[in-house]
mmCIF file of C-alpha atoms in Angstrom:
data_model
loop_
_atom_site.group_PDB
_atom_site.id
_atom_site.type_symbol
_atom_site.label_atom_id
_atom_site.label_comp_id
_atom_site.label_asym_id
_atom_site.label_seq_id
_atom_site.Cartn_x
_atom_site.Cartn_y
_atom_site.Cartn_z
ATOM 1 C CA UNK A 728 0.000 0.000 0.000
ATOM 2 C CA UNK A 729 1.474 3.425 -0.967
ATOM 3 C CA UNK A 730 2.247 5.804 1.846
ATOM 4 C CA UNK A 731 2.307 9.585 2.190
ATOM 5 C CA UNK A 732 1.781 11.977 5.114
ATOM 6 C CA UNK A 733 -1.863 12.857 5.733
ATOM 7 C CA UNK A 734 -1.114 16.523 5.105
ATOM 8 C CA UNK A 735 0.237 15.643 1.638
ATOM 9 C CA UNK A 736 -2.794 13.512 0.882
ATOM 10 C CA UNK A 737 -5.040 16.418 1.802
ATOM 11 C CA UNK A 738 -3.352 18.545 -0.899
ATOM 12 C CA UNK A 739 -4.640 16.082 -3.491
ATOM 13 C CA UNK A 740 -8.104 17.578 -3.086
ATOM 14 C CA UNK A 741 -6.826 20.905 -4.412
ATOM 15 C CA UNK A 742 -5.170 19.084 -7.304
ATOM 16 C CA UNK A 743 -8.346 17.141 -8.047
ATOM 17 C CA UNK A 744 -10.404 20.333 -8.009
ATOM 18 C CA UNK A 745 -8.103 21.845 -10.634
ATOM 19 C CA UNK A 746 -8.169 18.659 -12.717
ATOM 20 C CA UNK A 747 -11.960 18.678 -12.547
ATOM 21 C CA UNK A 748 -11.898 22.278 -13.781
ATOM 22 C CA UNK A 749 -9.573 21.321 -16.638
ATOM 23 C CA UNK A 750 -11.877 18.454 -17.567
ATOM 24 C CA UNK A 751 -14.866 20.802 -17.511
ATOM 25 C CA UNK A 752 -13.045 23.252 -19.770
ATOM 26 C CA UNK A 753 -12.114 20.429 -22.177
ATOM 27 C CA UNK A 754 -15.763 19.400 -22.348
ATOM 28 C CA UNK A 755 -16.692 23.017 -22.970
ATOM 29 C CA UNK A 756 -14.205 23.208 -25.847
ATOM 30 C CA UNK A 757 -15.572 19.997 -27.331
ATOM 31 C CA UNK A 758 -19.113 21.330 -27.055
ATOM 32 C CA UNK A 759 -18.112 24.525 -28.854
ATOM 33 C CA UNK A 760 -16.370 22.527 -31.594
ATOM 34 C CA UNK A 761 -19.558 20.495 -32.024
ATOM 35 C CA UNK A 762 -21.988 23.408 -31.740
ATOM 36 C CA UNK A 763 -25.319 22.192 -33.202
ATOM 37 C CA UNK A 764 -25.613 25.343 -35.298
ATOM 38 C CA UNK A 765 -22.464 24.539 -37.284
ATOM 39 C CA UNK A 766 -23.906 21.755 -39.459
ATOM 40 C CA UNK A 767 -27.093 23.495 -40.644
ATOM 41 C CA UNK A 768 -25.316 26.779 -41.283
ATOM 42 C CA UNK A 769 -22.600 24.954 -43.245
ATOM 43 C CA UNK A 770 -25.293 23.194 -45.269
ATOM 44 C CA UNK A 771 -27.025 26.514 -45.961
ATOM 45 C CA UNK A 772 -23.737 28.042 -47.063
ATOM 46 C CA UNK A 773 -22.972 25.091 -49.341
ATOM 47 C CA UNK A 774 -26.450 25.249 -50.881
ATOM 48 C CA UNK A 775 -26.170 29.007 -51.403
ATOM 49 C CA UNK A 776 -22.737 28.555 -52.988
ATOM 50 C CA UNK A 777 -24.083 25.918 -55.375
ATOM 51 C CA UNK A 778 -27.056 28.092 -56.298
ATOM 52 C CA UNK A 779 -24.779 31.077 -56.939
ATOM 53 C CA UNK A 780 -22.446 28.990 -59.130
ATOM 54 C CA UNK A 781 -25.393 27.604 -61.078
ATOM 55 C CA UNK A 782 -26.816 31.108 -61.562
ATOM 56 C CA UNK A 783 -23.427 32.404 -62.746
ATOM 57 C CA UNK A 784 -23.090 29.489 -65.172
ATOM 58 C CA UNK A 785 -26.582 30.060 -66.555
ATOM 59 C CA UNK A 786 -25.763 33.735 -67.191
ATOM 60 C CA UNK A 787 -22.442 32.826 -68.819
ATOM 61 C CA UNK A 788 -24.151 30.314 -71.114
ATOM 62 C CA UNK A 789 -26.849 32.819 -72.082
ATOM 63 C CA UNK A 790 -24.230 35.495 -72.741
ATOM 64 C CA UNK A 791 -22.301 33.066 -74.956
ATOM 65 C CA UNK A 792 -25.523 32.230 -76.782
ATOM 66 C CA UNK A 793 -26.245 35.936 -77.261
ATOM 67 C CA UNK A 794 -22.782 36.574 -78.683
ATOM 68 C CA UNK A 795 -23.269 33.689 -81.108
ATOM 69 C CA UNK A 796 -26.655 35.014 -82.271
ATOM 70 C CA UNK A 797 -25.305 38.560 -82.610
ATOM 71 C CA UNK A 798 -22.426 37.284 -84.729
ATOM 72 C CA UNK A 799 -24.893 35.386 -86.945
ATOM 73 C CA UNK A 800 -26.976 38.559 -87.370
ATOM 74 C CA UNK A 801 -23.856 40.499 -88.339
ATOM 75 C CA UNK A 802 -22.819 37.817 -90.829
ATOM 76 C CA UNK A 803 -26.267 37.682 -92.464
ATOM 77 C CA UNK A 804 -26.471 41.477 -92.550
ATOM 78 C CA UNK A 805 -23.069 41.628 -94.229
ATOM 79 C CA UNK A 806 -24.221 39.139 -96.883
ATOM 80 C CA UNK A 807 -27.397 41.149 -97.475
ATOM 81 C CA UNK A 808 -25.385 44.353 -97.932
ATOM 82 C CA UNK A 809 -23.062 42.581 -100.333
ATOM 83 C CA UNK A 810 -25.928 41.132 -102.382
ATOM 84 C CA UNK A 811 -27.754 44.457 -102.419
ATOM 85 C CA UNK A 812 -24.622 46.186 -103.696
ATOM 86 C CA UNK A 813 -24.383 43.626 -106.507
ATOM 87 C CA UNK A 814 -28.113 44.013 -107.206
ATOM 88 C CA UNK A 815 -27.879 47.786 -107.509
ATOM 89 C CA UNK A 816 -24.838 47.434 -109.746
ATOM 90 C CA UNK A 817 -27.071 45.777 -112.359
ATOM 91 C CA UNK A 818 -26.437 42.797 -114.577
ATOM 92 C CA UNK A 819 -28.289 40.015 -116.276
ATOM 93 C CA UNK A 820 -31.956 39.713 -115.389
ATOM 94 C CA UNK A 821 -31.531 36.083 -114.356
ATOM 95 C CA UNK A 822 -28.685 36.958 -112.036
ATOM 96 C CA UNK A 823 -30.604 39.853 -110.561
ATOM 97 C CA UNK A 824 -33.597 37.642 -109.856
ATOM 98 C CA UNK A 825 -31.360 35.145 -108.102
ATOM 99 C CA UNK A 826 -29.843 37.939 -106.015
ATOM 100 C CA UNK A 827 -33.285 39.259 -105.145
ATOM 101 C CA UNK A 828 -34.389 35.786 -104.058
ATOM 102 C CA UNK A 829 -31.225 35.350 -102.013
ATOM 103 C CA UNK A 830 -31.750 38.722 -100.330
ATOM 104 C CA UNK A 831 -35.320 37.805 -99.431
ATOM 105 C CA UNK A 832 -34.165 34.535 -97.888
ATOM 106 C CA UNK A 833 -31.366 36.245 -95.982
ATOM 107 C CA UNK A 834 -33.744 38.942 -94.749
ATOM 108 C CA UNK A 835 -36.105 36.273 -93.424
ATOM 109 C CA UNK A 836 -33.146 34.569 -91.782
ATOM 110 C CA UNK A 837 -32.036 37.848 -90.194
ATOM 111 C CA UNK A 838 -35.547 38.450 -88.898
ATOM 112 C CA UNK A 839 -35.572 35.029 -87.259
ATOM 113 C CA UNK A 840 -32.147 35.661 -85.766
ATOM 114 C CA UNK A 841 -33.216 39.045 -84.398
ATOM 115 C CA UNK A 842 -36.266 37.406 -82.816
ATOM 116 C CA UNK A 843 -33.943 34.818 -81.258
ATOM 117 C CA UNK A 844 -31.679 37.646 -80.096
ATOM 118 C CA UNK A 845 -34.588 39.352 -78.336
ATOM 119 C CA UNK A 846 -35.593 36.057 -76.714
ATOM 120 C CA UNK A 847 -32.060 35.517 -75.405
ATOM 121 C CA UNK A 848 -31.916 39.110 -74.124
ATOM 122 C CA UNK A 849 -35.190 38.662 -72.252
ATOM 123 C CA UNK A 850 -34.043 35.335 -70.827
ATOM 124 C CA UNK A 851 -30.681 36.848 -69.896
ATOM 125 C CA UNK A 852 -32.434 39.637 -68.051
ATOM 126 C CA UNK A 853 -34.322 37.075 -65.949
ATOM 127 C CA UNK A 854 -31.181 35.034 -65.363
ATOM 128 C CA UNK A 855 -29.319 38.127 -64.177
ATOM 129 C CA UNK A 856 -32.115 38.758 -61.707
ATOM 130 C CA UNK A 857 -31.736 35.208 -60.405
ATOM 131 C CA UNK A 858 -27.973 35.702 -60.311
ATOM 132 C CA UNK A 859 -28.325 38.845 -58.194
ATOM 133 C CA UNK A 860 -30.754 37.092 -55.830
ATOM 134 C CA UNK A 861 -28.446 34.078 -55.515
ATOM 135 C CA UNK A 862 -25.474 36.354 -54.838
ATOM 136 C CA UNK A 863 -27.455 38.153 -52.119
ATOM 137 C CA UNK A 864 -28.432 34.840 -50.500
ATOM 138 C CA UNK A 865 -24.806 33.685 -50.652
ATOM 139 C CA UNK A 866 -23.611 36.900 -49.027
ATOM 140 C CA UNK A 867 -26.215 36.456 -46.293
ATOM 141 C CA UNK A 868 -25.158 32.842 -45.699
ATOM 142 C CA UNK A 869 -21.487 33.855 -45.632
ATOM 143 C CA UNK A 870 -22.228 36.614 -43.122
ATOM 144 C CA UNK A 871 -24.182 34.223 -40.878
ATOM 145 C CA UNK A 872 -21.392 31.635 -41.055
ATOM 146 C CA UNK A 873 -18.741 34.243 -40.308
ATOM 147 C CA UNK A 874 -20.756 35.624 -37.373
ATOM 148 C CA UNK A 875 -21.165 32.168 -35.840
ATOM 149 C CA UNK A 876 -17.498 31.340 -36.387
ATOM 150 C CA UNK A 877 -16.497 34.633 -34.761
ATOM 151 C CA UNK A 878 -18.769 33.941 -31.784
ATOM 152 C CA UNK A 879 -17.412 30.432 -31.302
ATOM 153 C CA UNK A 880 -13.802 31.507 -31.808
ATOM 154 C CA UNK A 881 -14.199 34.168 -29.123
ATOM 155 C CA UNK A 882 -15.574 31.582 -26.687
ATOM 156 C CA UNK A 883 -12.873 29.070 -27.627
ATOM 157 C CA UNK A 884 -10.244 31.721 -27.028
ATOM 158 C CA UNK A 885 -11.700 32.468 -23.597
ATOM 159 C CA UNK A 886 -11.745 28.750 -22.750
ATOM 160 C CA UNK A 887 -8.142 28.348 -23.922
ATOM 161 C CA UNK A 888 -7.050 31.336 -21.865
ATOM 162 C CA UNK A 889 -8.789 30.063 -18.755
ATOM 163 C CA UNK A 890 -7.423 26.562 -19.309
ATOM 164 C CA UNK A 891 -3.874 27.889 -19.567
ATOM 165 C CA UNK A 892 -4.360 29.738 -16.282
ATOM 166 C CA UNK A 893 -5.789 26.663 -14.532
ATOM 167 C CA UNK A 894 -3.056 24.417 -15.969
ATOM 168 C CA UNK A 895 -0.412 26.799 -14.647
ATOM 169 C CA UNK A 896 -2.044 26.808 -11.224
ATOM 170 C CA UNK A 897 -2.242 23.015 -11.321
ATOM 171 C CA UNK A 898 1.469 22.715 -12.065
ATOM 172 C CA UNK A 899 2.208 24.980 -9.114
ATOM 173 C CA UNK A 900 0.029 22.918 -6.772
ATOM 174 C CA UNK A 901 1.476 19.588 -8.006
ATOM 175 C CA UNK A 902 5.008 20.878 -7.504
ATOM 176 C CA UNK A 903 4.319 21.252 -3.770
ATOM 177 C CA UNK A 904 3.015 17.701 -3.270
ATOM 178 C CA UNK A 905 5.135 14.629 -2.616
ATOM 179 C CA UNK A 906 6.313 13.340 -6.004
ATOM 180 C CA UNK A 907 5.528 9.697 -5.278
ATOM 181 C CA UNK A 908 2.023 10.585 -4.182
ATOM 182 C CA UNK A 909 1.462 12.674 -7.297
ATOM 183 C CA UNK A 910 2.576 9.718 -9.421
ATOM 184 C CA UNK A 911 0.011 7.454 -7.738
ATOM 185 C CA UNK A 912 -2.619 10.161 -8.155
ATOM 186 C CA UNK A 913 -1.809 10.640 -11.852
ATOM 187 C CA UNK A 914 -2.094 6.911 -12.571
ATOM 188 C CA UNK A 915 -5.380 6.739 -10.694
ATOM 189 C CA UNK A 916 -6.720 9.780 -12.502
ATOM 190 C CA UNK A 917 -5.797 8.355 -15.908
ATOM 191 C CA UNK A 918 -7.374 4.992 -15.122
ATOM 192 C CA UNK A 919 -10.423 6.034 -13.118
ATOM 193 C CA UNK A 920 -11.211 9.537 -14.315
ATOM 194 C CA UNK A 921 -11.024 10.788 -10.713
ATOM 195 C CA UNK A 922 -7.731 10.877 -8.887
ATOM 196 C CA UNK A 923 -8.784 11.675 -5.341
ATOM 197 C CA UNK A 924 -11.899 12.456 -3.325
ATOM 198 C CA UNK A 925 -12.870 13.015 0.288
ATOM 199 C CA UNK A 926 -14.118 10.317 2.572
ATOM 200 C CA UNK A 927 -16.701 12.290 4.519
ATOM 201 C CA UNK A 928 -18.921 10.793 7.221
ATOM 202 C CA UNK A 929 -18.484 7.346 5.736
ATOM 203 C CA UNK A 930 -19.358 8.401 2.175
ATOM 204 C CA UNK A 931 -16.919 8.420 -0.729
ATOM 205 C CA UNK A 932 -17.289 11.653 -2.671
ATOM 206 C CA UNK A 933 -15.608 9.861 -5.570
ATOM 207 C CA UNK A 934 -18.516 7.463 -6.015
ATOM 208 C CA UNK A 935 -21.193 9.260 -4.009
ATOM 209 C CA UNK A 936 -21.876 6.044 -2.122
ATOM 210 C CA UNK A 937 -21.657 5.132 1.552
ATOM 211 C CA UNK A 938 -18.962 2.581 2.268
ATOM 212 C CA UNK A 939 -19.911 -0.737 3.807
ATOM 213 C CA UNK A 940 -19.061 -1.351 7.463
ATOM 214 C CA UNK A 941 -16.376 -3.803 6.363
ATOM 215 C CA UNK A 942 -14.722 -1.276 4.023
ATOM 216 C CA UNK A 943 -14.873 1.399 6.705
ATOM 217 C CA UNK A 944 -13.330 -0.984 9.205
ATOM 218 C CA UNK A 945 -10.477 -1.765 6.829
ATOM 219 C CA UNK A 946 -9.824 1.938 6.288
ATOM 220 C CA UNK A 947 -10.063 2.617 10.007
ATOM 221 C CA UNK A 948 -7.385 0.032 10.635
ATOM 222 C CA UNK A 949 -5.043 1.610 8.088
ATOM 223 C CA UNK A 950 -2.275 3.945 9.229
ATOM 224 C CA UNK A 951 -2.740 7.677 8.824
ATOM 225 C CA UNK A 952 -0.049 7.755 6.153
ATOM 226 C CA UNK A 953 -1.472 4.813 4.191
ATOM 227 C CA UNK A 954 -2.974 5.786 0.858
ATOM 228 C CA UNK A 955 -6.398 4.141 0.719
ATOM 229 C CA UNK A 956 -8.695 3.763 -2.256
ATOM 230 C CA UNK A 957 -12.429 3.907 -2.807
ATOM 231 C CA UNK A 958 -13.737 0.369 -3.316
ATOM 232 C CA UNK A 959 -16.314 1.608 -5.821
ATOM 233 C CA UNK A 960 -14.660 4.370 -7.885
ATOM 234 C CA UNK A 961 -11.038 3.318 -7.347
ATOM 235 C CA UNK A 962 -9.891 6.865 -6.551
ATOM 236 C CA UNK A 963 -7.688 7.815 -3.613
ATOM 237 C CA UNK A 964 -9.782 8.496 -0.529
ATOM 238 C CA UNK A 965 -8.550 11.482 1.423
ATOM 239 C CA UNK A 966 -9.408 11.172 5.078
ATOM 240 C CA UNK A 967 -10.007 14.118 7.369
ATOM 241 C CA UNK A 968 -10.746 14.252 11.121
ATOM 242 C CA UNK A 969 -14.475 13.891 10.435
ATOM 243 C CA UNK A 970 -14.062 11.199 7.764
ATOM 244 C CA UNK A 971 -15.745 8.419 9.716
#
């Protein structure tokens, strides 16, 4: 059975209190990292990003289509001008009739292309409206995500700062406790989750349970400098004058 002066064992309660605080802060950090708002807001941001990309692509495709139609209109118009110049220059009647027929066909083609151009322009106008709306929704989602991230980062920073302070205090307390006792405490803490707890009026504060008469008798028979353990939780039981 490990041994350590009763006064040294009593210091373990201060160490355990600090370790409990560190554990609480670690749980707080984990809770912040897993904040339930993170998943839905990330999904909203992803959906808004996809919608914005799709809206941008639709506008780009319509703009490319418009350029293609405009180029076709220019090409047909150029052919009409060329044929009209040849028509006005005169020539054989048969050739002039063919030119006239060609001009009529090209004019009909240009009219169709101009109608298509107007349709693309109207569609492009609607797509640009959707693009602007999608961009606004994306900006809103980005702002909400950034606001949440800023809120959580501020809380994480506060937790980290407090943890560093508590860890420093813990190191100071541990440095003033018997090294062998601290080693036993550390092993117990790692294995049991609780390193030390009071035995108060027959109840282990490590397990929250009253010890059996047999367990109490065994502890009562132990020397003051014996390190005793809770039969239920396995932690070190720190005895005080009123322990029994």
